[in-house]
Coordinates of C-alpha atoms in Angstrom, one line a residue:
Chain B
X1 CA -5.0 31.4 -11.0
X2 CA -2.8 29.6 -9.0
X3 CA -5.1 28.9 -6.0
X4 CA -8.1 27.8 -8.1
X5 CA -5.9 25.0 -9.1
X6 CA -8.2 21.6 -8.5
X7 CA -5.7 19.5 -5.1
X8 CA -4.7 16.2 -5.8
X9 CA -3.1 13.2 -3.4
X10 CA -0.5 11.4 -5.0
X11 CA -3.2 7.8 -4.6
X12 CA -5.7 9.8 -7.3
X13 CA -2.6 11.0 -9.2
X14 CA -1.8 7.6 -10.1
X15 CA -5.1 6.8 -10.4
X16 CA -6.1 9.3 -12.8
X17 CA -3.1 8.1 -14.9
X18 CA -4.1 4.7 -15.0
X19 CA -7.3 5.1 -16.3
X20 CA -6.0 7.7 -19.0
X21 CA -6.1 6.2 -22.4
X22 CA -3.0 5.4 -24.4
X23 CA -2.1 8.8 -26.0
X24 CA 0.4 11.7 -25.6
X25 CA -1.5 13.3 -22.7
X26 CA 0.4 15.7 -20.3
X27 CA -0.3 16.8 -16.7
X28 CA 1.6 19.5 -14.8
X29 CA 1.7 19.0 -11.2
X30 CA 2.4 22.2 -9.0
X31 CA 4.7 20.9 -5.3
X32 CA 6.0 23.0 -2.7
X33 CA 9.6 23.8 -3.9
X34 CA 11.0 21.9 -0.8
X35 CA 9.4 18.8 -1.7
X36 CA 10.0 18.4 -5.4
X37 CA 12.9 16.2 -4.6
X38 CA 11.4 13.9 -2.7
X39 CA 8.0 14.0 -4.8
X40 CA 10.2 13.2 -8.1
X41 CA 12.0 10.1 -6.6
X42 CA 8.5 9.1 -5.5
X43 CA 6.6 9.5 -8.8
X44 CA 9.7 8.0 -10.6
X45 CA 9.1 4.6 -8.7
X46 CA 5.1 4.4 -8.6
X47 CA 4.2 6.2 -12.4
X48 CA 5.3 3.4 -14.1
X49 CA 2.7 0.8 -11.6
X50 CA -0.1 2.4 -13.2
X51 CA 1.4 3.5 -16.4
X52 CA 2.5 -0.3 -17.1
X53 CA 5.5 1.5 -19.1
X54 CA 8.9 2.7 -18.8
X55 CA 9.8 5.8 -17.8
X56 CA 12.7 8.7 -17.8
X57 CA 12.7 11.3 -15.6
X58 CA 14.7 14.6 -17.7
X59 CA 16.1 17.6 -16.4
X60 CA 14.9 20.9 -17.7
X61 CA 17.4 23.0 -15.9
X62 CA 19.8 23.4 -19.2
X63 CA 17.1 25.3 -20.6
X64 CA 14.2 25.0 -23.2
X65 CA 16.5 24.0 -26.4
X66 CA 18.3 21.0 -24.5
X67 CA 15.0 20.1 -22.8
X68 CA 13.0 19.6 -26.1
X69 CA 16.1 17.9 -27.4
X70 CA 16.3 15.5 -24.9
X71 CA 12.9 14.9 -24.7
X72 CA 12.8 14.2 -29.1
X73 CA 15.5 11.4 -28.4
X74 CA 14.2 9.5 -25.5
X75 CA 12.5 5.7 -26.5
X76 CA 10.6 5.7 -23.2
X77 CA 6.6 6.0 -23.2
X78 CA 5.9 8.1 -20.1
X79 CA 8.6 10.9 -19.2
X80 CA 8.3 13.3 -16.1
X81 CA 10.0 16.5 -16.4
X82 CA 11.3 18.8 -13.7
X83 CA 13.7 21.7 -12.6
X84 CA 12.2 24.1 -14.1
X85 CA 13.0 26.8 -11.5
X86 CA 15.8 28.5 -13.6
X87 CA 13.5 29.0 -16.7
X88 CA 12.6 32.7 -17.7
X89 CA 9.8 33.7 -19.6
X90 CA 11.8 33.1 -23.1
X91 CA 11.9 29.2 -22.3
X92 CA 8.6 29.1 -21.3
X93 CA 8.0 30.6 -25.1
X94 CA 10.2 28.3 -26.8
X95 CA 8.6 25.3 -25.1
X96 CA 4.9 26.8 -25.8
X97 CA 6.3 27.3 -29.5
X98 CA 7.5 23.8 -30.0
X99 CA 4.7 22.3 -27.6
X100 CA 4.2 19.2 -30.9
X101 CA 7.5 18.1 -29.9
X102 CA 6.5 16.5 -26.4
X103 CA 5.0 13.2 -28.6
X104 CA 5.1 9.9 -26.6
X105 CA 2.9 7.2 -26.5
X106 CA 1.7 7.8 -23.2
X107 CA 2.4 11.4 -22.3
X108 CA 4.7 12.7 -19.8
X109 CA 4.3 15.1 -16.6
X110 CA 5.7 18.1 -15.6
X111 CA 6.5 18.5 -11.9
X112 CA 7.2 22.7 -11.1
X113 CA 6.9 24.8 -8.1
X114 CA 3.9 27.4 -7.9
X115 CA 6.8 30.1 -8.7
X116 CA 7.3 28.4 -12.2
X117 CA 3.7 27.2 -12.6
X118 CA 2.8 30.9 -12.7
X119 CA 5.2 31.9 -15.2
X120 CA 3.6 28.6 -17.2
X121 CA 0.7 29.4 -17.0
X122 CA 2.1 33.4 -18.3
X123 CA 4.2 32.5 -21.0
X124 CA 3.1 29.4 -22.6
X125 CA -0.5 30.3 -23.1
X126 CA -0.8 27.7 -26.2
X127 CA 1.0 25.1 -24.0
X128 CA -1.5 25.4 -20.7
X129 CA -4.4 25.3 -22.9
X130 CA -3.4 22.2 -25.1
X131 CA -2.8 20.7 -21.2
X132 CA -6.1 22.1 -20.3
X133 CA -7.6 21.1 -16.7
X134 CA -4.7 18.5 -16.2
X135 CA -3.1 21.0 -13.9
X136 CA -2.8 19.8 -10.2
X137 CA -1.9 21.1 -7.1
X138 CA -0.7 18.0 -5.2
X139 CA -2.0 17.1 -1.5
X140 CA 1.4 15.5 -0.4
X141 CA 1.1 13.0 2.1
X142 CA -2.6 12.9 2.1
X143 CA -1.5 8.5 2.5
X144 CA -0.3 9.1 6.0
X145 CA -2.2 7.9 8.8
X146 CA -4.1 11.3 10.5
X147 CA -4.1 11.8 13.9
X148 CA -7.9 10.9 14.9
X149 CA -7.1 7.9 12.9
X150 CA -4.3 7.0 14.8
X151 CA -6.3 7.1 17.8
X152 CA -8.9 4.9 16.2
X153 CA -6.7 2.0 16.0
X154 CA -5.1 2.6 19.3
X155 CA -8.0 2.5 21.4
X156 CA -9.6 -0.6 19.4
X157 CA -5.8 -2.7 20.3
X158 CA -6.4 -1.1 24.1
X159 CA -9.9 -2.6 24.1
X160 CA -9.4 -5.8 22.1
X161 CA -6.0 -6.5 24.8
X162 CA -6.7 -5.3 27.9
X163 CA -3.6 -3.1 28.0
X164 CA -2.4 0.4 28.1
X165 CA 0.4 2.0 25.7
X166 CA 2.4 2.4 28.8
X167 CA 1.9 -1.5 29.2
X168 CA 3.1 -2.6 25.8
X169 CA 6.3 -0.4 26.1
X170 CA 7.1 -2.1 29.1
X171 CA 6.4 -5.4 27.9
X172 CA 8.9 -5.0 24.9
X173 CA 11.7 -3.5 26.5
X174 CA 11.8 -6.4 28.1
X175 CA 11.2 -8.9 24.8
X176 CA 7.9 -10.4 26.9
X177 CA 5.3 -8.6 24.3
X178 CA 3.6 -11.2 22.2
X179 CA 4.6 -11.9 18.3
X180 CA 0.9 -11.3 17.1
X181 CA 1.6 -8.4 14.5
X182 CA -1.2 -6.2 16.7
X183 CA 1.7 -5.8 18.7
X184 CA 3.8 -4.5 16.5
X185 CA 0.8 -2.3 15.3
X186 CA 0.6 -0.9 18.3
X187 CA 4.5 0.3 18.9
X188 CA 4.3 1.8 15.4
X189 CA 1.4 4.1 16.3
X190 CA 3.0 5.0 19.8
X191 CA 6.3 5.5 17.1
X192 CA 8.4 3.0 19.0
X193 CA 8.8 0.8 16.2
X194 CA 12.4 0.4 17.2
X195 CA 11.2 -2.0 20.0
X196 CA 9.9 -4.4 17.4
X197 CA 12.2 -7.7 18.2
X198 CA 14.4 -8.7 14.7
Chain X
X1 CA 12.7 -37.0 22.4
X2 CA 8.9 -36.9 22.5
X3 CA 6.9 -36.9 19.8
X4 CA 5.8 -32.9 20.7
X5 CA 9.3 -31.9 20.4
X6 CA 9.4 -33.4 17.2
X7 CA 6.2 -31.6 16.0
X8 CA 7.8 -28.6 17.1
X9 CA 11.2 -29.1 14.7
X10 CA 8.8 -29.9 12.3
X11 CA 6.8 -26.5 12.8
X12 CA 10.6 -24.5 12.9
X13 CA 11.6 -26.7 9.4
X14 CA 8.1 -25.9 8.2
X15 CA 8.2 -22.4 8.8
X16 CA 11.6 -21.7 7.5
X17 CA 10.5 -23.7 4.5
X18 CA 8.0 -21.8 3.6
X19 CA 9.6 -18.5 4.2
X20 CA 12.4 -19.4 1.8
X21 CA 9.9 -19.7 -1.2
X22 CA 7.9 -16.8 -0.4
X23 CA 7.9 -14.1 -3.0
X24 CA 9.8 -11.3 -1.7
X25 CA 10.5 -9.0 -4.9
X26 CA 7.3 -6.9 -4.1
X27 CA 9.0 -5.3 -0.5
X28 CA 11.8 -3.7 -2.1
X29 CA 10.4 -0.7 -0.9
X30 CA 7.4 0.5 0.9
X31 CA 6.0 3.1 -1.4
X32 CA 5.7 0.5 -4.2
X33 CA 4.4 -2.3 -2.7
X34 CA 1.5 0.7 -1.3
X35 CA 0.9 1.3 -4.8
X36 CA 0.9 -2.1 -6.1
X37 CA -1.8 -2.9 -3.6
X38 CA -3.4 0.7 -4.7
X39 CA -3.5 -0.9 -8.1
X40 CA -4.5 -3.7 -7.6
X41 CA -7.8 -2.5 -5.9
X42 CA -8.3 0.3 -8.6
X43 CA -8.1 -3.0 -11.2
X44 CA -10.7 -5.1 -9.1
X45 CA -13.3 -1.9 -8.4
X46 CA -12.7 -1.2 -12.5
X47 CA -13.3 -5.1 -13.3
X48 CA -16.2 -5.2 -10.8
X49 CA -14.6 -7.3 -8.3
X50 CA -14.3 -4.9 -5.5
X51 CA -17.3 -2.9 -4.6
X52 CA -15.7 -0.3 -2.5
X53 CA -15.8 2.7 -4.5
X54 CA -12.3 4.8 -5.5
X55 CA -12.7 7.8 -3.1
X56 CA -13.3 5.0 -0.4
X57 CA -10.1 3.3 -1.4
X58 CA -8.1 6.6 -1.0
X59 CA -9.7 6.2 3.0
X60 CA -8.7 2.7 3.8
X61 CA -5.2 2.7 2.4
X62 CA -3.2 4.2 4.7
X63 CA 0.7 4.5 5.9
X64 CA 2.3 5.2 9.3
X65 CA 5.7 5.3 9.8
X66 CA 8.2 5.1 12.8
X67 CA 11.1 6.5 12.4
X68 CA 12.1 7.9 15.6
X69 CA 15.0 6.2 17.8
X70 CA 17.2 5.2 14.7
X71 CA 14.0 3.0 13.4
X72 CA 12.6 3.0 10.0
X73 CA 9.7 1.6 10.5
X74 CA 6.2 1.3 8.1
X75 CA 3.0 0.1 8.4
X76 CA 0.1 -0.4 5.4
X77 CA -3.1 -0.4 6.7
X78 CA -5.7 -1.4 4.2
X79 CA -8.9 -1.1 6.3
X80 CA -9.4 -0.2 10.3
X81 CA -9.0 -2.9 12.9
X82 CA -12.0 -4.6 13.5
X83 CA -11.5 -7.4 16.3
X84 CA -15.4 -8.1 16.9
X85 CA -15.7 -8.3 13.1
X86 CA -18.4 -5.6 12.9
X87 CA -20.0 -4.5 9.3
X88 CA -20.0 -0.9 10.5
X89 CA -15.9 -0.6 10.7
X90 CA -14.3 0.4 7.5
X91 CA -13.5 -2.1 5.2
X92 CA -13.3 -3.4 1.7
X93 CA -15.7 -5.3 0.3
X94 CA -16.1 -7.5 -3.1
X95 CA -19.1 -7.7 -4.8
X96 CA -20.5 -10.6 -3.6
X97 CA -20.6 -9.5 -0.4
X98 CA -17.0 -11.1 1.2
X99 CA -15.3 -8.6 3.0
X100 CA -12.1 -7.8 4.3
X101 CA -9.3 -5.6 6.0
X102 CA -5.3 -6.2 5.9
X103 CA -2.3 -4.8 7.8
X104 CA 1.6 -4.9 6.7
X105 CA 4.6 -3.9 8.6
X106 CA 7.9 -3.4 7.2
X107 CA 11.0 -2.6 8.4
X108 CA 12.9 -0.6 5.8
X109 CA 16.2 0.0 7.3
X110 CA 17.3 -3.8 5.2
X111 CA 17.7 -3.5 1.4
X112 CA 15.3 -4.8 0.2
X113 CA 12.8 -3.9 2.9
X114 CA 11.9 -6.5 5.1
X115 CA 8.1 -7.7 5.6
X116 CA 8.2 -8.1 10.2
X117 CA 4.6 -9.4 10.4
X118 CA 0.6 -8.6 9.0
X119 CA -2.7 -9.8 9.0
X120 CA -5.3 -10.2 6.0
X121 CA -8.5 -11.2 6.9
X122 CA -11.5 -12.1 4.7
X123 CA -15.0 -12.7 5.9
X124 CA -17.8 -14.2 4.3
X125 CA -21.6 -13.9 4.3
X126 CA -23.0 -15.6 7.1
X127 CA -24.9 -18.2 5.2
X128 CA -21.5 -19.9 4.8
X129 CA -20.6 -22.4 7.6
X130 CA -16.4 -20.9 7.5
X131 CA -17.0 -17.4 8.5
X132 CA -13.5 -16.2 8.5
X133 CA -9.9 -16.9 6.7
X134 CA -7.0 -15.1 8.4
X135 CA -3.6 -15.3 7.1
X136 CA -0.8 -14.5 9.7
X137 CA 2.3 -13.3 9.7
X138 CA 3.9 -13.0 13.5
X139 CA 6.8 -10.8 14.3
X140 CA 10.4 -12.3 14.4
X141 CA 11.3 -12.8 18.4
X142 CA 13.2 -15.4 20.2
X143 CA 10.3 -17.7 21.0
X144 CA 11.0 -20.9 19.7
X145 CA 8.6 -22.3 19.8
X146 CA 6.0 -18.9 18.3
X147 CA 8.7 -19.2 15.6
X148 CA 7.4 -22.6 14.1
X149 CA 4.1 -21.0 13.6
X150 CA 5.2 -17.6 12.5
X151 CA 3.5 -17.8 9.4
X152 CA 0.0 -19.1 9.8
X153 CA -3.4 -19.4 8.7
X154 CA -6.5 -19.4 10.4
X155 CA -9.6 -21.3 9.3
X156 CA -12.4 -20.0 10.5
X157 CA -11.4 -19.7 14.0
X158 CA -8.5 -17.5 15.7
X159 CA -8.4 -20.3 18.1
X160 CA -7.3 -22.7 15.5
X161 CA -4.1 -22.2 13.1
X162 CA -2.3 -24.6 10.9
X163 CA 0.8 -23.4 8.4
X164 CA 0.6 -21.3 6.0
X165 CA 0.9 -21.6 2.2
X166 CA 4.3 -19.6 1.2
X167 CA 2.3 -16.6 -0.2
X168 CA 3.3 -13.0 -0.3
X169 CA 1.0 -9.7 0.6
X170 CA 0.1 -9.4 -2.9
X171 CA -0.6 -12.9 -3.6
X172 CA -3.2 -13.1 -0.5
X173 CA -4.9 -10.3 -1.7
X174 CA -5.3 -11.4 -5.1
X175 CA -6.7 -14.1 -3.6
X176 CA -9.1 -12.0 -2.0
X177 CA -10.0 -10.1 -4.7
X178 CA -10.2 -12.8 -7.3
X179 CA -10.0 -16.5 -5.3
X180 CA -12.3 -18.1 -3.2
X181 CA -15.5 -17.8 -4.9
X182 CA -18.8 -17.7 -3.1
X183 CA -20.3 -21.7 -3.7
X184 CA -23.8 -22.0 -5.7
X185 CA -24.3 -24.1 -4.1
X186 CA -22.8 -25.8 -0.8
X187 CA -21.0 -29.2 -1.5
X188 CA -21.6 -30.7 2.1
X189 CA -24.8 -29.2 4.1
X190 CA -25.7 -29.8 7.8
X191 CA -28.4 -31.6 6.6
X192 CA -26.9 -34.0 4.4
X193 CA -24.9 -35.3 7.2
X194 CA -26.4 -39.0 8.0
X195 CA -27.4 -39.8 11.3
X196 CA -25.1 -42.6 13.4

């Protein structure tokens, strides 16, 4: 089930939450278990761009009760839910039975690892299907310049200057590069950035 | 003290003038201003503005980083570099046929991140008689005399620069996006011009 999951960057993530109307809609978004951290602090700073609300970001790891709890009390609009990697199958079943409690005006989103997405997608049957095809696998980093795009820019400075890489490294180690920002371009891409005069 | 070196203390007070006032609050870090900018286009292609389609959006917007040799370095590339200002390269374009490309590099080691230098360049359809606006920022360095210029804009011509307004990255491109409309019609033509 798992691997027909529709892949998502995080740019139409937050683009497919913009353009959501204003209702309790939820998304589930499955992350490789050693980027969940990062991911969270991520989403925690861009969802609320796009949502145009505030959001809280709650803790799931003191089980089902305490989650839906926590979630009933909270006055934000948008909230994003994770650590769910300690939940067994009888969570999962209290959170599919008391699904009507995740009400806010603009939804929330569940962030879990494929481990817990499969027990999800297992135990809360009534849950998955209320989420229906809102269920992501996310392309992280998808942003990041690739490498043949790297090269793009490189060899359009090269040509526009003249110069080689091995040129511009020499010329800023010894502070004679010029201050155009192609410059400073250019030591990003080689990943010298730290050459870039303060 | 000659009249040049006073133009160039004025260039240094202008600069740092200008710098004070500039917005800063969208840097404080480099994933938000990305998605600010992200928005922003999404808003312009919804409203009609921006012609470049979503999925093409998703191409153009780009990050690199640098953050070997103790630096923490970013760049936001909207757009691929396109020196000989060909049509064919990669870029965003409004719906009235204006057109441009934008690069931002930030040094995120400071809190708040610090904006080191970018380019946004907007071109226009060739029936207008300014076929460019560039918007520079240069890098900091110990050039004096660079440094009174730092921020810059040029009209038309990259041989030609003159101070630039204190604006921020999101402020030029909202300017892009939803500024400088295209004339009906032109206020002064060639033709108009009377003969001496």
């Amino acid at each position: 089930m798992l691997r027909s999951l529709s892949s998502t960057s995080t740019d139409t993530l937050l683009q497919k939450i913009g353009a959501q109307p204003d209702g309790n809609i939820w998304t589930v978004l499955v992350v490789e278990t050693s980027d969940i951290d990062e991911v969270i602090s991520e989403l925690s700073e861009t969802i609320s761009i796009f949502a145009e609300c505030k959001i809280k970001i709650i803790s799931a790891q003191s089980g089902a009760s305490e989650l839906i709890e926590q979630i009933v009390q909270s006055s934000e609009n948008y909230l994003l839910l994770w650590t769910f990697e300690a939940w067994n199958c009888e969570d999962w079943h209290h959170l599919d039975a008391c699904r009507s409690s995740l009400s806010k005006p603009r939804g929330g989103m569940l962030v879990l690892s494929s481990t817990s997405a499969e027990m999800m997608l297992n135990c809360a049957p009534n849950f998955c299907s209320w989420v229906g095809s809102r269920i992501y696998a996310l392309a992280k980093d998808s942003e990041l310049l690739t490498d043949p795009e790297r090269e793009i820019r490189l060899s359009a400075l090269r040509e526009w200057s003249g110069f080689s890489d091995t040129d511009v490294i020499a010329s800023a180690e010894s502070h004679q590069l010029p201050l155009t920002p192609e410059y400073g371009e250019w030591l990003i891409l080689l990943g010298r950035g730290d050459l870039i005069e303060r | 003290m000659s009249g040049k070196d006073t133009w160039l203390q004025y260039c240094e007070a202008i600069h740092c003038r200008t710098w004070e006032v500039v917005p800063k609050n969208s840097v404080n870090k480099v994933s938000i201003l990305k998605t600010q900018i992200l928005k922003l286009l999404t808003q312009a292609h919804d409203e009609g503005k921006l012609k470049t389609k979503l999925h093409e959006i998703h191409d153009l917007l780009k990050l690199e980083q640098s953050t070997q040799h103790g630096s923490d370095v970013s760049e936001i590339l909207g757009g691929q570099r396109n020196f000989k200002r060909l049509r064919e390269i990669p870029h965003f374009e409004r719906a009235d046929g204006c057109w441009f490309d934008f690069a931002i590099l930030i040094d995120q080691k400071p809190k708040p991140a610090e904006i080191l230098g970018f380019n946004f360049e907007i071109r226009f359809p060739t029936d207008l008689p300014v076929q460019f606006l560039r918007f520079d920022l240069n890098l900091p360095g110990h050039n004096n005399q660079e440094r009174g210029m730092r921020f810059h804009l040029h009209p038309g011509s990259d041989d030609l620069m003159v101070h630039s307004p204190p604006m921020s990255p999101l402020e030029i491109l909202h300017l892009f996006l939803y500024g400088l409309p295209l004339p009906d019609k032109l206020r002064f033509q060639r033709n108009d011009v009377p003969s001496r």
